[in-house]
Tab-separated table of C-alpha atoms in Angstrom:
chain	number	residue	atom	x	y	z
A	1	MET	CA	3.428	9.021	46.377
A	2	ALA	CA	1.933	5.593	45.544
A	3	ILE	CA	-1.023	7.336	43.896
A	4	ASP	CA	1.293	9.351	41.625
A	5	VAL	CA	3.201	6.223	40.578
A	6	HIS	CA	-0.057	4.400	39.828
A	7	ALA	CA	-1.378	7.323	37.766
A	8	ARG	CA	1.905	7.478	35.839
A	9	GLU	CA	1.711	3.756	35.022
A	10	GLN	CA	-1.874	4.205	33.845
A	11	ARG	CA	-0.839	7.084	31.573
A	12	LEU	CA	1.986	5.032	30.055
A	13	ARG	CA	-0.323	2.082	29.371
A	14	LYS	CA	-2.946	4.319	27.786
A	15	GLN	CA	-0.308	6.111	25.706
A	16	ALA	CA	0.965	2.782	24.381
A	17	GLU	CA	-2.627	1.697	23.633
A	18	LEU	CA	-3.285	4.996	21.844
A	19	GLN	CA	-0.204	4.571	19.662
A	20	SER	CA	-1.289	1.033	18.752
A	21	LEU	CA	-4.768	2.296	17.780
A	22	TYR	CA	-3.269	4.991	15.545
A	23	LEU	CA	-1.070	2.379	13.825
A	24	ASN	CA	-4.149	0.204	13.174
A	25	LEU	CA	-5.983	3.258	11.835
A	26	ALA	CA	-3.069	3.983	9.474
A	27	ASN	CA	-3.301	0.418	8.083
A	28	LEU	CA	-7.049	0.829	7.471
A	29	ARG	CA	-6.378	4.158	5.750
A	30	LYS	CA	-3.963	2.378	3.367
A	31	GLN	CA	-6.746	-0.054	2.425
A	32	GLU	CA	-9.080	2.903	1.962
A	33	ALA	CA	-6.525	4.608	-0.311
A	34	SER	CA	-6.416	1.534	-2.568
A	35	TYR	CA	-10.207	1.799	-3.136
A	36	ILE	CA	-9.901	5.552	-3.756
A	37	GLU	CA	-7.138	5.046	-6.349
A	38	ALA	CA	-9.340	2.481	-8.124
A	39	SER	CA	-12.371	4.859	-7.967
A	40	ALA	CA	-14.380	2.064	-6.342
A	41	GLY	CA	-17.147	2.122	-3.774
A	42	MET	CA	-16.008	1.844	-0.185
A	43	PRO	CA	-17.016	-1.484	1.500
A	44	ASP	CA	-19.343	-1.182	4.483
A	45	LEU	CA	-16.992	-3.260	6.643
A	46	LEU	CA	-14.016	-0.950	6.044
A	47	VAL	CA	-16.065	2.192	6.786
A	48	HIS	CA	-17.403	0.582	9.972
A	49	GLN	CA	-13.914	-0.471	11.108
A	50	ILE	CA	-12.496	3.045	10.602
A	51	ASN	CA	-15.351	4.725	12.510
A	52	GLU	CA	-15.213	2.152	15.309
A	53	LEU	CA	-11.440	2.563	15.662
A	54	ARG	CA	-11.757	6.349	15.829
A	55	GLN	CA	-14.335	5.984	18.603
A	56	GLU	CA	-11.880	3.813	20.549
A	57	ILE	CA	-9.150	6.447	20.018
A	58	ASN	CA	-11.497	9.145	21.296
A	59	GLY	CA	-12.279	7.048	24.385
A	60	VAL	CA	-8.594	6.462	25.196
A	61	GLU	CA	-7.811	10.171	24.732
A	62	ASN	CA	-10.655	11.067	27.093
A	63	GLU	CA	-9.178	8.694	29.682
A	64	LEU	CA	-5.766	10.359	29.264
A	65	LEU	CA	-7.417	13.747	29.721
A	66	GLY	CA	-8.870	12.447	32.975
A	67	LEU	CA	-5.329	11.444	33.999
A	68	ASN	CA	-4.112	15.031	33.321
A	69	ASP	CA	-1.918	13.993	30.397
A	70	GLU	CA	-0.687	17.259	28.868
A	71	SER	CA	0.281	15.602	25.573
A	72	ILE	CA	-3.427	15.107	24.753
A	73	GLN	CA	-4.327	18.751	25.385
A	74	VAL	CA	-2.871	19.940	22.060
A	75	PRO	CA	-4.657	21.817	19.236
A	76	ALA	CA	-4.152	18.950	16.753
A	77	ARG	CA	-6.265	16.512	18.765
A	78	GLN	CA	-8.928	19.106	19.615
A	79	PHE	CA	-9.402	20.069	15.948
A	80	TYR	CA	-9.427	16.385	14.949
A	81	ARG	CA	-12.144	15.439	17.460
A	82	GLU	CA	-14.361	18.318	16.297
A	83	ALA	CA	-13.750	17.323	12.657
A	84	VAL	CA	-14.825	13.722	13.320
A	85	GLU	CA	-18.067	14.942	14.912
A	86	ALA	CA	-18.752	17.210	11.916
A	87	GLU	CA	-18.019	14.369	9.460
A	88	LEU	CA	-20.380	11.968	11.220
A	89	ALA	CA	-23.031	14.723	11.277
A	90	GLY	CA	-22.748	15.096	7.483
A	91	ASP	CA	-21.211	18.614	7.498
A	92	THR	CA	-18.351	17.908	5.079
A	93	GLU	CA	-17.320	21.545	4.597
A	94	LYS	CA	-16.822	22.067	8.333
A	95	ALA	CA	-15.123	18.666	8.678
A	96	ILE	CA	-12.570	19.429	5.923
A	97	LYS	CA	-11.808	22.845	7.429
A	98	LEU	CA	-11.210	21.348	10.886
A	99	TYR	CA	-9.142	18.486	9.449
A	100	LYS	CA	-6.929	21.061	7.696
A	101	ASN	CA	-6.357	22.791	11.040
A	102	ALA	CA	-5.425	19.433	12.579
A	103	ALA	CA	-3.083	18.675	9.657
A	104	HIS	CA	-1.373	22.030	10.239
A	105	TYR	CA	-0.390	20.719	13.670
A	106	ASN	CA	0.767	17.361	12.180
A	107	HIS	CA	-2.062	15.124	13.382
A	108	PRO	CA	-1.260	11.581	12.104
A	109	ASP	CA	-4.710	10.895	10.557
A	110	ALA	CA	-5.754	14.368	9.405
A	111	GLY	CA	-4.435	14.086	5.831
A	112	ALA	CA	-6.047	10.688	5.243
A	113	ALA	CA	-9.336	11.933	6.738
A	114	ILE	CA	-9.411	14.916	4.320
A	115	ARG	CA	-8.855	12.555	1.391
A	116	SER	CA	-11.641	10.238	2.619
A	117	VAL	CA	-14.208	13.028	3.130
A	118	ARG	CA	-13.473	14.580	-0.285
A	119	TYR	CA	-13.762	11.228	-2.023
A	120	ALA	CA	-17.029	10.367	-0.263
A	121	ARG	CA	-18.458	13.756	-1.233
A	122	LYS	CA	-17.342	13.259	-4.835
A	123	MET	CA	-18.992	9.838	-4.982
A	124	VAL	CA	-22.211	11.256	-3.514
A	125	LYS	CA	-22.358	13.952	-6.214
A	126	SER	CA	-21.571	11.559	-9.065
A	127	ARG	CA	-24.117	8.978	-7.904
A	128	ALA	CA	-26.777	11.613	-7.277
A	129	GLY	CA	-26.197	13.178	-10.715
A	130	SER	CA	-26.475	9.868	-12.573
A	131	SER	CA	-29.331	8.191	-10.696
A	132	GLY	CA	-31.101	11.094	-8.937
A	133	LYS	CA	-30.518	9.702	-5.437
A	134	THR	CA	-27.874	10.032	-2.776
A	135	TRP	CA	-25.144	7.406	-2.842
A	136	THR	CA	-24.412	5.399	0.267
A	137	PRO	CA	-22.016	2.509	0.887
A	138	ALA	CA	-25.050	0.196	1.038
A	139	ASP	CA	-25.926	1.197	-2.563
A	140	SER	CA	-22.446	0.172	-3.652
A	141	ALA	CA	-22.830	-3.201	-1.976
A	142	SER	CA	-26.233	-3.780	-3.597
A	143	GLN	CA	-24.831	-2.823	-7.011
A	144	THR	CA	-22.012	-5.302	-6.512
A	145	ARG	CA	-24.510	-8.040	-5.672
A	146	ASN	CA	-26.578	-7.139	-8.764
A	147	ARG	CA	-23.493	-7.371	-10.977
A	148	VAL	CA	-22.665	-10.773	-9.516
A	149	LEU	CA	-26.245	-12.017	-10.117
A	150	ILE	CA	-26.200	-10.732	-13.708
A	151	GLY	CA	-22.884	-12.474	-14.291
A	152	LEU	CA	-24.222	-15.754	-12.906
A	153	ALA	CA	-27.329	-15.464	-15.069
A	154	GLY	CA	-25.191	-14.898	-18.160
A	155	LEU	CA	-23.023	-17.901	-17.272
A	156	LEU	CA	-26.150	-20.061	-16.833
A	157	ILE	CA	-27.435	-19.024	-20.277
A	158	LEU	CA	-24.082	-19.954	-21.875
A	159	VAL	CA	-24.180	-23.375	-20.185
A	160	LEU	CA	-27.750	-24.016	-21.433
A	161	VAL	CA	-26.788	-23.006	-24.999
A	162	ALA	CA	-23.798	-25.351	-24.881
A	163	ILE	CA	-25.981	-28.232	-23.635
A	164	PHE	CA	-28.496	-27.558	-26.431
A	165	LEU	CA	-25.794	-27.603	-29.121
A	166	VAL	CA	-24.260	-30.820	-27.797
A	167	SER	CA	-27.655	-32.558	-27.531
A	168	SER	CA	-28.687	-31.473	-31.035
A	169	ARG	CA	-25.456	-32.908	-32.428
A	170	PHE	CA	-25.895	-36.306	-30.726
A	171	PHE	CA	-29.641	-36.688	-31.273
A	172	SER	CA	-29.975	-35.283	-34.839
A	173	PRO	CA	-31.245	-37.788	-37.536
A	174	PRO	CA	-28.630	-39.548	-39.708
A	175	PRO	CA	-27.803	-37.977	-43.064
A	176	GLU	CA	-29.527	-40.854	-44.931
A	177	ALA	CA	-32.881	-39.920	-43.408
A	178	VAL	CA	-32.670	-36.310	-44.470
A	179	SER	CA	-32.737	-36.977	-48.191
A	180	ALA	CA	-34.506	-39.890	-49.853
A	181	GLU	CA	-32.421	-39.668	-53.017
A	182	PRO	CA	-29.034	-41.378	-52.820
A	183	SER	CA	-26.211	-38.974	-53.351
A	184	PRO	CA	-23.643	-39.928	-55.972
A	185	THR	CA	-20.526	-41.526	-54.603
A	186	PRO	CA	-17.671	-39.088	-55.079
A	187	THR	CA	-14.720	-40.418	-57.011
A	188	PRO	CA	-11.614	-40.253	-54.879
A	189	PRO	CA	-8.860	-38.223	-56.465
A	190	ALA	CA	-5.847	-39.995	-57.757
A	191	VAL	CA	-3.009	-40.088	-55.282
A	192	VAL	CA	0.132	-38.560	-56.688
A	193	LEU	CA	3.344	-39.267	-54.830
A	194	ILE	CA	5.757	-36.386	-55.049
A	195	ILE	CA	9.320	-37.243	-54.151
A	196	PRO	CA	11.519	-34.232	-53.408
A	197	ALA	CA	14.870	-34.018	-55.058
A	198	THR	CA	16.706	-34.142	-51.759
A	199	ALA	CA	14.870	-37.233	-50.462
A	200	THR	CA	16.449	-40.711	-50.454
A	201	LEU	CA	15.356	-42.825	-53.390
A	202	PRO	CA	13.717	-46.155	-52.530
A	203	PRO	CA	15.919	-49.176	-53.182
A	204	THR	CA	15.280	-51.201	-56.332
A	205	PRO	CA	14.174	-54.796	-55.919
A	206	PRO	CA	17.048	-57.316	-55.928
A	207	THR	CA	17.904	-59.126	-59.149
A	208	PRO	CA	19.708	-62.441	-59.500
A	209	THR	CA	22.636	-60.767	-61.233
A	210	ALA	CA	23.515	-57.768	-59.037
A	211	THR	CA	22.819	-56.231	-55.645
A	212	PRO	CA	21.866	-52.542	-55.859
A	213	THR	CA	23.666	-50.123	-53.603
A	214	PRO	CA	21.598	-47.516	-51.706
A	215	VAL	CA	21.897	-43.941	-52.882
A	216	PRO	CA	23.596	-41.872	-50.144
A	217	THR	CA	21.657	-38.951	-48.737
A	218	ASP	CA	23.280	-35.570	-49.089
A	219	THR	CA	24.243	-34.224	-45.651
A	220	PRO	CA	23.576	-30.501	-45.331
A	221	PRO	CA	26.647	-28.439	-44.439
A	222	PRO	CA	26.902	-27.226	-40.830
A	223	PRO	CA	25.584	-23.714	-40.219
A	224	ASP	CA	28.053	-20.900	-40.093
A	225	PRO	CA	28.951	-19.741	-36.582
A	226	PRO	CA	27.209	-16.522	-35.582
A	227	THR	CA	29.225	-13.431	-36.123
A	228	SER	CA	29.757	-10.773	-33.522
A	229	GLU	CA	27.342	-8.501	-35.405
A	230	ALA	CA	24.455	-10.951	-34.856
A	231	LEU	CA	25.034	-11.302	-31.143
A	232	PRO	CA	22.577	-9.284	-29.020
A	233	THR	CA	24.176	-6.470	-27.124
A	234	GLU	CA	23.402	-6.103	-23.439
A	235	THR	CA	21.973	-2.758	-22.447
A	236	SER	CA	22.616	-1.643	-18.915
A	237	THR	CA	19.697	-0.072	-17.039
A	238	PRO	CA	20.674	3.355	-15.731
A	239	THR	CA	20.436	3.624	-11.985
A	240	PRO	CA	18.455	6.587	-10.636
A	241	THR	CA	20.567	9.441	-9.352
A	242	LEU	CA	19.851	10.275	-5.724
A	243	ARG	CA	20.004	13.785	-4.401
A	244	PRO	CA	22.362	14.715	-1.582
A	245	ALA	CA	21.005	14.179	1.913
A	246	PRO	CA	19.575	17.230	3.719
A	247	ARG	CA	21.822	18.846	6.285
A	248	ILE	CA	20.788	18.376	9.930
A	249	ILE	CA	20.449	21.438	12.158
A	250	GLY	CA	19.201	19.688	15.301
A	251	PRO	CA	18.937	17.945	17.644
A	252	THR	CA	22.555	17.201	18.380
A	253	ASN	CA	23.933	13.687	18.381
A	254	ASN	CA	23.699	11.749	21.683
A	255	LEU	CA	20.949	14.034	22.964
A	256	VAL	CA	19.914	13.039	26.496
A	257	TRP	CA	16.089	13.111	26.551
A	258	LEU	CA	14.457	13.865	29.879
A	259	ASP	CA	10.941	14.858	28.788
A	260	GLY	CA	9.053	16.945	26.240
A	261	ALA	CA	8.577	16.960	22.473
A	262	VAL	CA	11.554	16.802	20.086
A	263	VAL	CA	11.752	18.894	16.901
A	264	PHE	CA	13.994	17.542	14.123
A	265	GLU	CA	15.261	20.461	12.017
A	266	PHE	CA	16.971	20.447	8.623
A	267	GLU	CA	18.634	23.086	6.513
A	268	GLU	CA	15.996	24.695	4.256
A	269	LEU	CA	16.261	23.597	0.608
A	270	ASP	CA	14.539	24.711	-2.582
A	271	LEU	CA	12.156	21.721	-2.824
A	272	ALA	CA	9.558	21.130	-5.536
A	273	PHE	CA	5.854	21.434	-4.753
A	274	ASP	CA	5.494	17.656	-4.246
A	275	GLU	CA	8.717	17.128	-2.267
A	276	LEU	CA	9.014	17.124	1.521
A	277	TYR	CA	11.456	16.583	4.344
A	278	CYS	CA	11.257	13.072	5.825
A	279	LEU	CA	12.234	11.848	9.266
A	280	ASN	CA	13.137	8.211	8.625
A	281	THR	CA	11.744	5.438	10.797
A	282	LEU	CA	12.708	5.950	14.437
A	283	ARG	CA	14.318	2.759	15.754
A	284	GLY	CA	14.550	1.926	19.460
A	285	PHE	CA	17.256	-0.309	20.976
A	286	ASP	CA	17.020	-1.991	24.388
A	287	GLN	CA	19.694	-2.719	27.003
A	288	ASN	CA	21.100	-5.527	24.812
A	289	ASN	CA	21.389	-3.209	21.761
A	290	THR	CA	18.530	-5.140	20.135
A	291	GLU	CA	16.043	-3.235	18.000
A	292	ASN	CA	12.644	-3.780	19.664
A	293	TRP	CA	10.679	-0.601	18.879
A	294	SER	CA	9.974	1.622	15.882
A	295	PHE	CA	7.919	4.638	14.879
A	296	PRO	CA	6.918	5.108	11.205
A	297	ALA	CA	8.504	7.688	8.930
A	298	THR	CA	7.054	11.202	9.191
A	299	GLY	CA	7.206	14.005	6.612
A	300	ASN	CA	6.637	17.740	6.480
A	301	LYS	CA	6.864	20.469	3.852
A	302	LYS	CA	8.639	22.635	6.400
A	303	PRO	CA	12.211	21.780	7.434
A	304	ALA	CA	11.047	21.168	11.031
A	305	ILE	CA	9.367	17.877	12.019
A	306	PRO	CA	8.015	17.814	15.602
A	307	ILE	CA	7.503	14.495	17.397
A	308	GLU	CA	5.203	14.586	20.431
A	309	ALA	CA	6.567	13.694	23.829
A	310	ASN	CA	4.237	10.728	24.295
A	311	VAL	CA	5.884	8.916	21.351
A	312	ILE	CA	9.258	8.932	23.115
A	313	ARG	CA	7.584	8.178	26.437
A	314	VAL	CA	6.149	4.989	24.970
A	315	ALA	CA	9.623	3.932	23.788
A	316	LYS	CA	11.056	4.584	27.235
A	317	ALA	CA	8.160	2.706	28.877
A	318	GLN	CA	9.073	-0.309	26.738
A	319	ASP	CA	12.628	-0.274	28.209
A	320	MET	CA	14.281	1.247	25.156
A	321	ARG	CA	17.721	2.602	25.989
A	322	CYS	CA	18.114	4.868	22.969
A	323	ILE	CA	16.485	5.922	19.688
A	324	VAL	CA	18.404	6.039	16.378
A	325	TRP	CA	17.183	8.438	13.661
A	326	SER	CA	18.126	9.930	10.292
A	327	GLY	CA	16.537	12.120	7.611
A	328	SER	CA	16.048	12.273	3.849
A	329	ILE	CA	13.898	13.870	1.118
A	330	GLY	CA	10.733	12.236	-0.259
A	331	LYS	CA	8.688	12.867	-3.395
A	332	GLY	CA	4.932	12.778	-2.820
A	333	SER	CA	5.367	10.891	0.442
A	334	CYS	CA	8.065	9.400	2.628
A	335	ASP	CA	7.530	6.038	0.896
A	336	ASN	CA	9.311	7.424	-2.201
A	337	ILE	CA	12.771	8.583	-1.068
A	338	ILE	CA	14.783	10.498	-3.699
A	339	SER	CA	17.893	11.390	-1.693
A	340	TYR	CA	20.570	9.779	0.377
A	341	SER	CA	19.916	9.484	4.101
A	342	THR	CA	21.754	11.633	6.596
A	343	GLU	CA	24.141	10.167	9.098
A	344	GLU	CA	22.418	8.361	11.950
A	345	ARG	CA	22.127	10.164	15.257
A	346	VAL	CA	21.232	8.872	18.713
A	347	ILE	CA	18.819	10.072	21.403
A	348	GLY	CA	19.561	8.612	24.839
A	349	LEU	CA	16.764	7.528	27.176
A	350	PRO	CA	18.613	8.881	29.098
A	351	GLN	CA	22.017	7.237	28.443
A	352	PRO	CA	23.185	6.940	24.805
A	353	CYS	CA	23.695	3.444	23.436
A	354	ASP	CA	27.200	2.050	23.017
A	355	PHE	CA	27.190	-0.061	19.840
A	356	LYS	CA	30.905	-0.955	20.066
């Protein structure tokens, strides 16, 4: 009995470690996506970090397999491991095919891996077509260093030119030494004082007989107050119209979770090609009704979003009492929500939370 309890604790620790590694991998994939959107070369450090993190994930999954964890023995993880081996071996066609199979079973990194392999292959073809050699991340780094050196060289040339111009101005011979013949002195033009009609006339000098009075300056009339026609009109920015929230089919509210995966189902809608059903961020609450756990939003083109059992096991291992969830519709991804959210429902671990 003590051996079973020890093995269970090991599985829970490894499952929590595996979830943390996948979250770190998702953050690195976001950095990778920013380089892909900018059509830039991938830094060596980022590529090394992604590959090293995937090796750690593979090691933790192998340990869970040794602990007879059934959640690891799923097709998504098997296809993903084979795809990683094919990608590292340079077989991009096989890697993309296996990643697609893993994405079909909702593997968390399969979609980002497909994007990365396709982009790397595209960069290899474009670099090979323009320079006649295969592109590698090291080439990108060397090209970046070359551009920096060229820029520094150009800056140095500009500084030298500026120093030359300044020195030539200070050390050039005086104008008298350039020409032996004296140049004629130009006659300064006569200064003509123009007094505007609206200016105040200067006072006349005093005479013994009378004291002149200063001429008053005409005061311009005050400007007319602005009319209502000249006032700028405020334009109100229209607020985007959100679609109605999808209708929930299951699971029921206050579901008591004992074990196993949970499938969140919605009523099927006529969505556009780039729209998908989104399971909003799962939020876990402890015995004090304090939110201390979360799982990122997950989307699917189909109206059924499965969440593996080990995700909920990790929440329960961290003393979460219940999980609160809701759904919505996203456009392109679950980061761009275009509908209202459904009502929040509760999953008890195993007792439902009482928020009163």
